[in-house]
JSON list of C-alpha atoms in Angstrom, two decimals:
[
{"chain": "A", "resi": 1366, "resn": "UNK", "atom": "CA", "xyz": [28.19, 5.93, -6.55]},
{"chain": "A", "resi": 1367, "resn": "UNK", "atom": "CA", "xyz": [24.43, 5.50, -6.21]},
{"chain": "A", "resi": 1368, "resn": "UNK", "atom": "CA", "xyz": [24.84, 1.57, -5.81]},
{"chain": "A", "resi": 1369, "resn": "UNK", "atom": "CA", "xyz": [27.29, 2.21, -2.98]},
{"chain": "A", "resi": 1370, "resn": "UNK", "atom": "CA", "xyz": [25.44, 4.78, -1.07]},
{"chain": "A", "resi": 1371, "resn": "UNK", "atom": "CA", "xyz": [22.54, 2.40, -1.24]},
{"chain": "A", "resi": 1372, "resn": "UNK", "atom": "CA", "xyz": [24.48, -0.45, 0.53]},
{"chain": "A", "resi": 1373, "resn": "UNK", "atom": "CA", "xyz": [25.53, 1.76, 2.96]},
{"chain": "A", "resi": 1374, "resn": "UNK", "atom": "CA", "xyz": [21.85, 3.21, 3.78]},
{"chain": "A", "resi": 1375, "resn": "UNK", "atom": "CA", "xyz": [20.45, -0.39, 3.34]},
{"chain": "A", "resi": 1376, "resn": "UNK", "atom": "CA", "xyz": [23.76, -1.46, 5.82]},
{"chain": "A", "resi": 1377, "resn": "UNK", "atom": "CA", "xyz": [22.87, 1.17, 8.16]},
{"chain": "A", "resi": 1378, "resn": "UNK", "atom": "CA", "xyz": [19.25, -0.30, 8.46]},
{"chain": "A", "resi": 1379, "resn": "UNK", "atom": "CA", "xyz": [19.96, -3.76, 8.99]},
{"chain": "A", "resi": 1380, "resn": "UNK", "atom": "CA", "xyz": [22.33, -3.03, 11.83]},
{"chain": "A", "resi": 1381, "resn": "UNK", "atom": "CA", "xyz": [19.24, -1.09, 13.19]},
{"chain": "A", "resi": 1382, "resn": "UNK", "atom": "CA", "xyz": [16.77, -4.35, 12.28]},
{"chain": "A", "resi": 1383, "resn": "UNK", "atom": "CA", "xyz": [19.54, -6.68, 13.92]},
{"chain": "A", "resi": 1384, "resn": "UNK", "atom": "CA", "xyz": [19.67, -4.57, 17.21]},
{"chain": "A", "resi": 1385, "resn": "UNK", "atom": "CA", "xyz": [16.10, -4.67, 16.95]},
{"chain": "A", "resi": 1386, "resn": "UNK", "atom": "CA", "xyz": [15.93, -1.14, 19.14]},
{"chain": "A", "resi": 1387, "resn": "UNK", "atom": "CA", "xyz": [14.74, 1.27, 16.02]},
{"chain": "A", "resi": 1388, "resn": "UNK", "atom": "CA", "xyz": [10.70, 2.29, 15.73]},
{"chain": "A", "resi": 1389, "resn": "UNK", "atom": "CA", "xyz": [11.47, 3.67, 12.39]},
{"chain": "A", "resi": 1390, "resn": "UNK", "atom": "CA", "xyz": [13.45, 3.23, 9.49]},
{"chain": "A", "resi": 1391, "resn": "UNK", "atom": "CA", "xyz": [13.29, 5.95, 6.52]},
{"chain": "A", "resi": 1392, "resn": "UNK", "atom": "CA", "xyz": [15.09, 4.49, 3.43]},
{"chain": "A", "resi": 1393, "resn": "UNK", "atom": "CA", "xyz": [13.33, 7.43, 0.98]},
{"chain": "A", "resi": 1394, "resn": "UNK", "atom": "CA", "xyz": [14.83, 7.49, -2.22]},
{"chain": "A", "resi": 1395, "resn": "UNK", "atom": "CA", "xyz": [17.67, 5.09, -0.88]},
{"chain": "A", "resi": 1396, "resn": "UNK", "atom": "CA", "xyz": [17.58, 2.75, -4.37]},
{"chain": "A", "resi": 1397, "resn": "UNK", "atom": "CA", "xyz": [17.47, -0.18, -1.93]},
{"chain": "A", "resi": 1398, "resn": "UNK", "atom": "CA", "xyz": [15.90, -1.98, -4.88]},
{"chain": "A", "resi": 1399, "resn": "UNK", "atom": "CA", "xyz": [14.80, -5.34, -4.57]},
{"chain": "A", "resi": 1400, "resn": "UNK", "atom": "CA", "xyz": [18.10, -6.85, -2.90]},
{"chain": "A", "resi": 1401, "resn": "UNK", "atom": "CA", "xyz": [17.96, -4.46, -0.48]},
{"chain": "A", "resi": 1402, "resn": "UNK", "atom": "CA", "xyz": [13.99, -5.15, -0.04]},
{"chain": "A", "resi": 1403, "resn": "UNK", "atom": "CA", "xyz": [15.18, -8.58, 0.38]},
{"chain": "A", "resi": 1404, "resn": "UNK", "atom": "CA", "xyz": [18.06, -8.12, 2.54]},
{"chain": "A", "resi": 1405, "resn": "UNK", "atom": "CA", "xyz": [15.77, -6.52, 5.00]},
{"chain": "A", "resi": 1406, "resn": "UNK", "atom": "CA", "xyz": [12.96, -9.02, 4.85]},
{"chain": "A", "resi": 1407, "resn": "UNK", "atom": "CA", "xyz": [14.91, -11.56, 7.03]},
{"chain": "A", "resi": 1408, "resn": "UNK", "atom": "CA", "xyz": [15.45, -9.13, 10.23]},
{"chain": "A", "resi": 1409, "resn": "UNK", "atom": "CA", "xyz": [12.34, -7.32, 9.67]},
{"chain": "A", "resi": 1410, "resn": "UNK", "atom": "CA", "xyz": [10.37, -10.81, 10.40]},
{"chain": "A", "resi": 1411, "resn": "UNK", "atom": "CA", "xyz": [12.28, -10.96, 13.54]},
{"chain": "A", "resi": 1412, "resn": "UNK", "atom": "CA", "xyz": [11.77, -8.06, 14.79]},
{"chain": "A", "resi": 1413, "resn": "UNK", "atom": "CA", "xyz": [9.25, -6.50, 17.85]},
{"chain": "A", "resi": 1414, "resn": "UNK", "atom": "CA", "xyz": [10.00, -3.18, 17.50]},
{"chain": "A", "resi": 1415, "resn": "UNK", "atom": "CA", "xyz": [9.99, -1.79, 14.07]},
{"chain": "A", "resi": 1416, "resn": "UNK", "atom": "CA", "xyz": [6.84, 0.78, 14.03]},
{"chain": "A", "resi": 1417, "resn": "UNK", "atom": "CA", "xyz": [7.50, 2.56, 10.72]},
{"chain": "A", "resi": 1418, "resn": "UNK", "atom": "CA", "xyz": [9.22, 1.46, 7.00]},
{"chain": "A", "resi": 1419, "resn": "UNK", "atom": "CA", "xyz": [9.09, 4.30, 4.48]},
{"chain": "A", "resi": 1420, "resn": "UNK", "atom": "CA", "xyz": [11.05, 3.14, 1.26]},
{"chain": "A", "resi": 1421, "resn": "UNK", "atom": "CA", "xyz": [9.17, 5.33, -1.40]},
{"chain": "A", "resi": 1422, "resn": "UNK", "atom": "CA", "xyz": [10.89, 5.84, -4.47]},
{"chain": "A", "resi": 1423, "resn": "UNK", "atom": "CA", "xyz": [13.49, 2.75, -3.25]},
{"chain": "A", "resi": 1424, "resn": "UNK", "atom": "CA", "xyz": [12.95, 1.06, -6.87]},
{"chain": "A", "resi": 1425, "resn": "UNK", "atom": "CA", "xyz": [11.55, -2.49, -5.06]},
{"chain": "A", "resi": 1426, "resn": "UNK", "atom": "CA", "xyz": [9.66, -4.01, -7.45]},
{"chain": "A", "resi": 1427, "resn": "UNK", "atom": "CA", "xyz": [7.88, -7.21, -7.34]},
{"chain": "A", "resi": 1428, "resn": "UNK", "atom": "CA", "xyz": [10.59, -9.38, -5.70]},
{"chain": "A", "resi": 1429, "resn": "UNK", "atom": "CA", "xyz": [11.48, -7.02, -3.45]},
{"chain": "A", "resi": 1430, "resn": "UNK", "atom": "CA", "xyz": [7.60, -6.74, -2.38]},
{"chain": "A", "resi": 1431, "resn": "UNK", "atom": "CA", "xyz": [7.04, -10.62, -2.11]},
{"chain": "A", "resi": 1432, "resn": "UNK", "atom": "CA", "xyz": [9.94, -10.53, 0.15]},
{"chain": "A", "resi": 1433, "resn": "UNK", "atom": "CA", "xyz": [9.04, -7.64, 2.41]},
{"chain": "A", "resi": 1434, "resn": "UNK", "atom": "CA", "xyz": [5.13, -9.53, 2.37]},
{"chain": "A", "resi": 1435, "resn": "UNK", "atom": "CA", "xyz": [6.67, -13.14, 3.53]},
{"chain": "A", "resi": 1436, "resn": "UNK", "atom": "CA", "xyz": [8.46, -11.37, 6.65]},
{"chain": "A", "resi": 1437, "resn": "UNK", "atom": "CA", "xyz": [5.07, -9.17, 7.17]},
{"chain": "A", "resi": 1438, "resn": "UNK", "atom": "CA", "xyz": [3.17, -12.59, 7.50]},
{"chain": "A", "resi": 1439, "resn": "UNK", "atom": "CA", "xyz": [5.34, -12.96, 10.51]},
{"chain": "A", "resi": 1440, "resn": "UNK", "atom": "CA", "xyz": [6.01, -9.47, 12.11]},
{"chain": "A", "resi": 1441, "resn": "UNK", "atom": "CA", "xyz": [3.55, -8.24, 14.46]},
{"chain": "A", "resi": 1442, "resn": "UNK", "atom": "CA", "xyz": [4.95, -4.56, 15.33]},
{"chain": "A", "resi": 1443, "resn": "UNK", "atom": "CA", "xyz": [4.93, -2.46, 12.24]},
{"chain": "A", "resi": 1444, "resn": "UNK", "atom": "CA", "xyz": [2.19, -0.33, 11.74]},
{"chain": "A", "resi": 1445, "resn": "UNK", "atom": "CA", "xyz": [3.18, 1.59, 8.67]},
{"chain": "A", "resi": 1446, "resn": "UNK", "atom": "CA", "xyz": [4.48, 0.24, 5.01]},
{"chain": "A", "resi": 1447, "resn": "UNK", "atom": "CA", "xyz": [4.82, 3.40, 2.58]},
{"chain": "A", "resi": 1448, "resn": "UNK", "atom": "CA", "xyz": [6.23, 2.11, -1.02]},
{"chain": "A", "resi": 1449, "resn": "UNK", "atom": "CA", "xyz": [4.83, 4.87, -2.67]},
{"chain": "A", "resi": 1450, "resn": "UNK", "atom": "CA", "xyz": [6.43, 5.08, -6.08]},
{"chain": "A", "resi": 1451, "resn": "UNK", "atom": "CA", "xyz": [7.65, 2.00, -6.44]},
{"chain": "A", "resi": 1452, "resn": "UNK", "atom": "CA", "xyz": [7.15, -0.80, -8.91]},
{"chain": "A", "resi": 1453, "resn": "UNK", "atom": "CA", "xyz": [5.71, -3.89, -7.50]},
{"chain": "A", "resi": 1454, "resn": "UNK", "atom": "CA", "xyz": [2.98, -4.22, -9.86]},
{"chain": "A", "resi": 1455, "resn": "UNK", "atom": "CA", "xyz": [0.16, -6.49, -9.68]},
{"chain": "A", "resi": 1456, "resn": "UNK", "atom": "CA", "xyz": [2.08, -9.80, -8.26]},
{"chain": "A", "resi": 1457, "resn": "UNK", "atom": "CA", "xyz": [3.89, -7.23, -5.49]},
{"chain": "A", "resi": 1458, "resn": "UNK", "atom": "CA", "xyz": [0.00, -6.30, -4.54]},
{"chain": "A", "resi": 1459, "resn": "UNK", "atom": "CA", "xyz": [-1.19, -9.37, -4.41]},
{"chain": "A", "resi": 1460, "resn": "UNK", "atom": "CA", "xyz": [1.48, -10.76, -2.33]},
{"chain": "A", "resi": 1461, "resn": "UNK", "atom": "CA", "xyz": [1.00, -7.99, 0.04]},
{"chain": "A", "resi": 1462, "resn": "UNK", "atom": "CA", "xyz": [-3.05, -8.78, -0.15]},
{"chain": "A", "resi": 1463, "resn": "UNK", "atom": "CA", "xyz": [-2.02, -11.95, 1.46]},
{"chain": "A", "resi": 1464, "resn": "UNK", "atom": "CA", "xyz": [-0.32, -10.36, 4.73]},
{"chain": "A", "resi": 1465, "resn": "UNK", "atom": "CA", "xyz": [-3.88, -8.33, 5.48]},
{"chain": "A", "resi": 1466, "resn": "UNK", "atom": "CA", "xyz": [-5.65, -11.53, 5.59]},
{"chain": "A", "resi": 1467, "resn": "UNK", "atom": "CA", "xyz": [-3.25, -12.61, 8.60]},
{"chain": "A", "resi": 1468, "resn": "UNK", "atom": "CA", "xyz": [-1.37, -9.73, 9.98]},
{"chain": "A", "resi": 1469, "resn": "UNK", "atom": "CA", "xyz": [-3.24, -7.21, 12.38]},
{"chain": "A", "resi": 1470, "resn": "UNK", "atom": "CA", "xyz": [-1.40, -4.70, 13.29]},
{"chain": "A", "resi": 1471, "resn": "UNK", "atom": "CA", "xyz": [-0.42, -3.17, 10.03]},
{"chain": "A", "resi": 1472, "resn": "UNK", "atom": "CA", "xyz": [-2.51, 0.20, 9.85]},
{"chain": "A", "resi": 1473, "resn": "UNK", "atom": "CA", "xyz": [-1.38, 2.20, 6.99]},
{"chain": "A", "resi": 1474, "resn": "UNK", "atom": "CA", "xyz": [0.01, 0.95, 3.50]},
{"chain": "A", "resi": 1475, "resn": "UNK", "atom": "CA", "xyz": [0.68, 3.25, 0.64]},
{"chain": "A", "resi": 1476, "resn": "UNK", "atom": "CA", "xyz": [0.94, 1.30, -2.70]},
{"chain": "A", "resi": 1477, "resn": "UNK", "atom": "CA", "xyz": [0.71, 4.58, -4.62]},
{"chain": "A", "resi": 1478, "resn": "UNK", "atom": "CA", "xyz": [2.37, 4.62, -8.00]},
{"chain": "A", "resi": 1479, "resn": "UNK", "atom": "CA", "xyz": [3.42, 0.93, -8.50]},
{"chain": "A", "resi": 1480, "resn": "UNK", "atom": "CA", "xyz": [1.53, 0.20, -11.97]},
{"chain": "A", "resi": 1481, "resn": "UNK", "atom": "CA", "xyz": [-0.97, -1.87, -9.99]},
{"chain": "A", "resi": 1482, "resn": "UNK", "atom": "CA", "xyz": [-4.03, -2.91, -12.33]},
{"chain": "A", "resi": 1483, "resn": "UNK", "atom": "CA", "xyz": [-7.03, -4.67, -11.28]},
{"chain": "A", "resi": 1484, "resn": "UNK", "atom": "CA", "xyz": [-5.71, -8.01, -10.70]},
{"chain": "A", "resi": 1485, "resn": "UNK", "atom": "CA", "xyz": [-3.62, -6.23, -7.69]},
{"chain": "A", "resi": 1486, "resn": "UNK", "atom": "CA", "xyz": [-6.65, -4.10, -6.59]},
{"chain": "A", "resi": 1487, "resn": "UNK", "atom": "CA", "xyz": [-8.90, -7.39, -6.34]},
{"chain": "A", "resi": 1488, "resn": "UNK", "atom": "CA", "xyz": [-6.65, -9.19, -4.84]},
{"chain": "A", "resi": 1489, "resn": "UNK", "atom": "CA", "xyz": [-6.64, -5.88, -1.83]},
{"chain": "A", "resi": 1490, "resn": "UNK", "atom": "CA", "xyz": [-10.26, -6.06, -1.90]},
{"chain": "A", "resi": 1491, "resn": "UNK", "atom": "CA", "xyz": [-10.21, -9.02, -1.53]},
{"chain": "A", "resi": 1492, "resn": "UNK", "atom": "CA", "xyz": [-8.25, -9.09, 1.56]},
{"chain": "A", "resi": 1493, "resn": "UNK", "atom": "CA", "xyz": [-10.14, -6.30, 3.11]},
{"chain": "A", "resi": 1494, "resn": "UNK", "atom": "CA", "xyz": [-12.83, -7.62, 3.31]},
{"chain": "A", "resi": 1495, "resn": "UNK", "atom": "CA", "xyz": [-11.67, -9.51, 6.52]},
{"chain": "A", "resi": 1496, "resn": "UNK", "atom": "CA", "xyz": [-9.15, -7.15, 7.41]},
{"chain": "A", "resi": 1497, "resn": "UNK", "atom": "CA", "xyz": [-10.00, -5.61, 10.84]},
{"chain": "A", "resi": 1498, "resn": "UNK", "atom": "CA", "xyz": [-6.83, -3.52, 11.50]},
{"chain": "A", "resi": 1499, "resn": "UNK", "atom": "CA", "xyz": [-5.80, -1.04, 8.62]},
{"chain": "A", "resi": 1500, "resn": "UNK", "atom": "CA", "xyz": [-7.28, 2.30, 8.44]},
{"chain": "A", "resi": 1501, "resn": "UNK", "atom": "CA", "xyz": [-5.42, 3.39, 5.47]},
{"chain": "A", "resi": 1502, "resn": "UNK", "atom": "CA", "xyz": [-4.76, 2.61, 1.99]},
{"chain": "A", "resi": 1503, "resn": "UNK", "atom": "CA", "xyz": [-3.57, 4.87, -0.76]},
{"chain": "A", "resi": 1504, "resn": "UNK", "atom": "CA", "xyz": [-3.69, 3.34, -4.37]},
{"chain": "A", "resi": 1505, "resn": "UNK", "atom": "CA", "xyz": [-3.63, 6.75, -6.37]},
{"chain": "A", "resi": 1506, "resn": "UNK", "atom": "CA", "xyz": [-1.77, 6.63, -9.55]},
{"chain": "A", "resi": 1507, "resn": "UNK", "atom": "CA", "xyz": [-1.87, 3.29, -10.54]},
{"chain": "A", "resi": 1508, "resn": "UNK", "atom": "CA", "xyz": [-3.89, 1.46, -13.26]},
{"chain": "A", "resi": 1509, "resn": "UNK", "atom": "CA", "xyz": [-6.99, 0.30, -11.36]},
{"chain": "A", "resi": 1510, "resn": "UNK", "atom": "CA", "xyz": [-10.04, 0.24, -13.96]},
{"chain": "A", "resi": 1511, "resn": "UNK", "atom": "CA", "xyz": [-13.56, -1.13, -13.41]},
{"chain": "A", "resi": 1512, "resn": "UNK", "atom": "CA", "xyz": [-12.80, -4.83, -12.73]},
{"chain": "A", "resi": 1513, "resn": "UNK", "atom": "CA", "xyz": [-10.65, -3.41, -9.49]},
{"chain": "A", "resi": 1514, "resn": "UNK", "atom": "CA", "xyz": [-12.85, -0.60, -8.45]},
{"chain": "A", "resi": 1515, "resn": "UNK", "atom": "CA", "xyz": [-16.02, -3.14, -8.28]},
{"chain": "A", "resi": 1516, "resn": "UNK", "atom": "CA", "xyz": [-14.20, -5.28, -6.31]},
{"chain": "A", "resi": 1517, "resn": "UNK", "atom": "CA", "xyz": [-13.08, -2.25, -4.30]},
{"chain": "A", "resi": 1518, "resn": "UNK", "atom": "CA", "xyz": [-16.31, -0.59, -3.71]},
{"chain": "A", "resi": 1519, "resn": "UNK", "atom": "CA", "xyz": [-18.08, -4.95, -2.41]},
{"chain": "A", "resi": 1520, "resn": "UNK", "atom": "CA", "xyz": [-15.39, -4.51, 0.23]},
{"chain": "A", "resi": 1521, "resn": "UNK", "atom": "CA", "xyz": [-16.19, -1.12, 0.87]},
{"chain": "A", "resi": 1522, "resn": "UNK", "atom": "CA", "xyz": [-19.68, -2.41, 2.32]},
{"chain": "A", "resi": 1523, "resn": "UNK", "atom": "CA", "xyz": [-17.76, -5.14, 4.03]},
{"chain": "A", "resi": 1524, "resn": "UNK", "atom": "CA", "xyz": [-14.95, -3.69, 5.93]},
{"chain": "A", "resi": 1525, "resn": "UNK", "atom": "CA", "xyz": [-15.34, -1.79, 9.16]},
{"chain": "A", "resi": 1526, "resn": "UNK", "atom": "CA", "xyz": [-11.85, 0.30, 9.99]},
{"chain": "A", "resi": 1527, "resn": "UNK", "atom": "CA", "xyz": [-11.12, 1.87, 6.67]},
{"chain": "A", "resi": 1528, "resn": "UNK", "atom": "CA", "xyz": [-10.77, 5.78, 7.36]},
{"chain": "A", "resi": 1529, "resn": "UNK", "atom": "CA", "xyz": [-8.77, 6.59, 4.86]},
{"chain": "A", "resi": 1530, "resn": "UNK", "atom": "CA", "xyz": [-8.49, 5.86, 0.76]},
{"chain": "A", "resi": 1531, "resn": "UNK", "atom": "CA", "xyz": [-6.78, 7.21, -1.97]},
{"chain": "A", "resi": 1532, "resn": "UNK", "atom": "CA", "xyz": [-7.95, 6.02, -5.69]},
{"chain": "A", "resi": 1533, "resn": "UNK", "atom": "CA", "xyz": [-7.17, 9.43, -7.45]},
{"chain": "A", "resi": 1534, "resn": "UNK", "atom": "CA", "xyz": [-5.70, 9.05, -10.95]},
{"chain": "A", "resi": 1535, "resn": "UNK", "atom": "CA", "xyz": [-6.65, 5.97, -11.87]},
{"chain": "A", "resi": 1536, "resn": "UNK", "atom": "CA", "xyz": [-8.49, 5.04, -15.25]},
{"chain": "A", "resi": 1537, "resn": "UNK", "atom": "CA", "xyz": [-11.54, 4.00, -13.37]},
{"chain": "A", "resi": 1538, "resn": "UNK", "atom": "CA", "xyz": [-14.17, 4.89, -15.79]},
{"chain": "A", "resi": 1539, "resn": "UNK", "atom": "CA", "xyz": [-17.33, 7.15, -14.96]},
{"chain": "A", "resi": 1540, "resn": "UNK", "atom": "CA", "xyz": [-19.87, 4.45, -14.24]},
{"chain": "A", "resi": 1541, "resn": "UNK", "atom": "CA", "xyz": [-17.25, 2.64, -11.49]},
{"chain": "A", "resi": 1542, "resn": "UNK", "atom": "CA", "xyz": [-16.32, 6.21, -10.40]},
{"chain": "A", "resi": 1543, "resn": "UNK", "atom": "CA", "xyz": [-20.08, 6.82, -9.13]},
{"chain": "A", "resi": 1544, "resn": "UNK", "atom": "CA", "xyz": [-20.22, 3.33, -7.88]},
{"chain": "A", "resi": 1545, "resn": "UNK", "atom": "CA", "xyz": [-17.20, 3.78, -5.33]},
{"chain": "A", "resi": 1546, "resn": "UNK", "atom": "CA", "xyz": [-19.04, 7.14, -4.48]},
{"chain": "A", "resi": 1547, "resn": "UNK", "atom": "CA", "xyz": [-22.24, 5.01, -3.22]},
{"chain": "A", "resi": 1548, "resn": "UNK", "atom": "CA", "xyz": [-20.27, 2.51, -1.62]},
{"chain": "A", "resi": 1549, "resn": "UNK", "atom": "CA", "xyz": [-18.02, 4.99, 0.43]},
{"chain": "A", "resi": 1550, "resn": "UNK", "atom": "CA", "xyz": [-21.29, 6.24, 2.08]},
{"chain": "A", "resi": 1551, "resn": "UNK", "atom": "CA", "xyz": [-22.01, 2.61, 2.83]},
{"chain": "A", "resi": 1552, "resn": "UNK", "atom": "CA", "xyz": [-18.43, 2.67, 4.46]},
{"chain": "A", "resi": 1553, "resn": "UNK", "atom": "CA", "xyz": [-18.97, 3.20, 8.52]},
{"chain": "A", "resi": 1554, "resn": "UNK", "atom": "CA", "xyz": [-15.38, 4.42, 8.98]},
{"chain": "A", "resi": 1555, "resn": "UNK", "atom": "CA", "xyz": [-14.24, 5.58, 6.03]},
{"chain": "A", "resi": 1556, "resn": "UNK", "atom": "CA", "xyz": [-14.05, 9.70, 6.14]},
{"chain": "A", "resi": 1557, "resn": "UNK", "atom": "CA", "xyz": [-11.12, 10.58, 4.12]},
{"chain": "A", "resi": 1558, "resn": "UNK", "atom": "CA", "xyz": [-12.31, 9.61, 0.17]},
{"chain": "A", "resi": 1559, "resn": "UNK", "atom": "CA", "xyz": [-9.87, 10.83, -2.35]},
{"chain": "A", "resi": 1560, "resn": "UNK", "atom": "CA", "xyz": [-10.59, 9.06, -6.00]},
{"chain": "A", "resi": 1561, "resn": "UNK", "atom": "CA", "xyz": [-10.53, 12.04, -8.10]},
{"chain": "A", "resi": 1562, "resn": "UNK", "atom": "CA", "xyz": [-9.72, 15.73, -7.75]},
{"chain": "A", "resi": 1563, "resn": "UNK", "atom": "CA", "xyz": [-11.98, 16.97, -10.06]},
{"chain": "A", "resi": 1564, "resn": "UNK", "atom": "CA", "xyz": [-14.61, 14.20, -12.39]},
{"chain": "A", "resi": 1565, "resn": "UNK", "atom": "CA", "xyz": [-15.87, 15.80, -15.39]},
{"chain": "A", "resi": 1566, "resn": "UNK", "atom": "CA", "xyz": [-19.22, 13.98, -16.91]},
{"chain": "A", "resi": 1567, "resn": "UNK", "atom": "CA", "xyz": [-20.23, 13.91, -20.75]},
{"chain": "A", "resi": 1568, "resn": "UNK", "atom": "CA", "xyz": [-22.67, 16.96, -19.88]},
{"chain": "A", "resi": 1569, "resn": "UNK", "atom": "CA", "xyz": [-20.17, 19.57, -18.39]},
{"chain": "A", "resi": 1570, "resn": "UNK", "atom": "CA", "xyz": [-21.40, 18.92, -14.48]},
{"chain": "A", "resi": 1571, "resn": "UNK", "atom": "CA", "xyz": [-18.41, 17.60, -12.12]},
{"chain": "A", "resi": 1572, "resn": "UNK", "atom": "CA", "xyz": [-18.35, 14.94, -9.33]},
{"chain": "A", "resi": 1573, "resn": "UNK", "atom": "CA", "xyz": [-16.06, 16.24, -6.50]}
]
C-alpha cells in the first residue's frame, strides 16, 4: 500500500514537472525513495518554473541525491531543496556540493539528518566558498566532526550571503565548536547561528 501511494504522489508530481506550471511540489513523507528521486530528476532539469521541492523524510538516499544534483546543474528556477531526514550520506552531499559551484539561484538547502560526515561537509565548504547565491544551509543532526567543521568555519570567512546555518547535534568536538563560534563573527551575513542548543565545557560554564 505504501509503494502504491508513493507512485501515485510521485505520478501526481511529474504530471505537474511535465506541465511545467507548478512553483511548488511537497512530496513530505511520500517514500518517493530513490526511483522516485530519479524519476523526477529528468523533468525537474527541464523545467522554468519549479520554485520549491520539499521531499523530507522521502527515503532518497544517495542515488536518488546524485540524480536530483545532475538535473540541479541544469535548472535555474528552484530556490528551495529541503531533504531533511533523508539518507544521502556523504556521496549524496558531495554530489550536491557540486551544483553550488555552478547553480545560482538555489537559496535554501536543508541536508539535515542524512548521516553526512566530514567528507560531505568539506565537500559543502568547499563549494561555498564560491557560492554567491544561498543564504541557507541546515546540516543539524548529522555526523560532521572536526575535519568538516574546520573546513566549515575557512568558508565561513570566505562566503558573503550565508544568513542562515544549522550545525546543532553534530559530534563536533569542543575545540571546533569554539572555532565555528569565531568564524561566524567573521561571517558578514550570517545572523541566524544554530550549532548547539546548549555546549557544556569540562568546567561547568556553557557556550550558547
Amino acid at each position: 500500500a505504501k509503494v502504491a501511494r508513493a507512485r501515485v504522489i510521485v505520478n501526481e508530481a511529474l504530471e505537474g514537472l511535465a506541465r511545467d506550471d507548478v512553483d511548488g511540489l511537497d512530496l513530505m513523507g511520500s517514500g518517493a525513495g530513490d526511483e522516485g528521486a530519479v524519476l523526477l530528476a529528468a523533468p525537474l532539469m527541464r523545467s522554468s518554473c519549479l520554485r520549491h521541492l520539499d521531499l523530507r523524510w522521502s527515503g532518497v538516499g544517495t542515488r536518488g541525491a546524485e540524480a536530483l544534483a545532475k538535473a540541479l546543474m541544469h535548472n535555474k528556477s528552484v530556490l528551495s531543496l529541503n531533504l531533511f531526514c533523508n539518507s544521502v550520506k556523504d556521496s549524496g552531499a558531495a554530489a550536491l556540493a557540486e551544483v553550488l559551484r555552478v547553480n545560482m539561484a538555489l537559496e535554501d538547502l536543508d541536508l539535515g539528518w542524512n548521516s553526512i560526515g566530514d567528507r560531505g561537509a568539506s565537500a559543502l565548504a568547499n563549494a561555498l566558498q564560491t557560492n554567491r547565491s544561498l543564504v541557507r544551509l541546515g546540516l543539524e543532526q548529522n555526523a560532521v566532526e572536526e575535519q568538516g567543521a574546520e573546513a566549515i568555519a575557512a568558508a565561513l570567512a570566505m562566503n558573503v550571503t550565508l544568513t542562515t546555518l544549522q550545525l546543532a547535534r553534530n559530534p563536533l568536538g569542543e575545540a571546533v565548536a569554539v572555532k565555528l563560534v569565531e568564524a561566524s563573527t567573521l561571517s558578514p551575513k550570517l545572523s541566524n547561528f544554530d550549532l548547539v542548543p546548549e555546549f557544556t565545557h569540562r568546567g561547568g560554564s556553557t557556550l550558547r
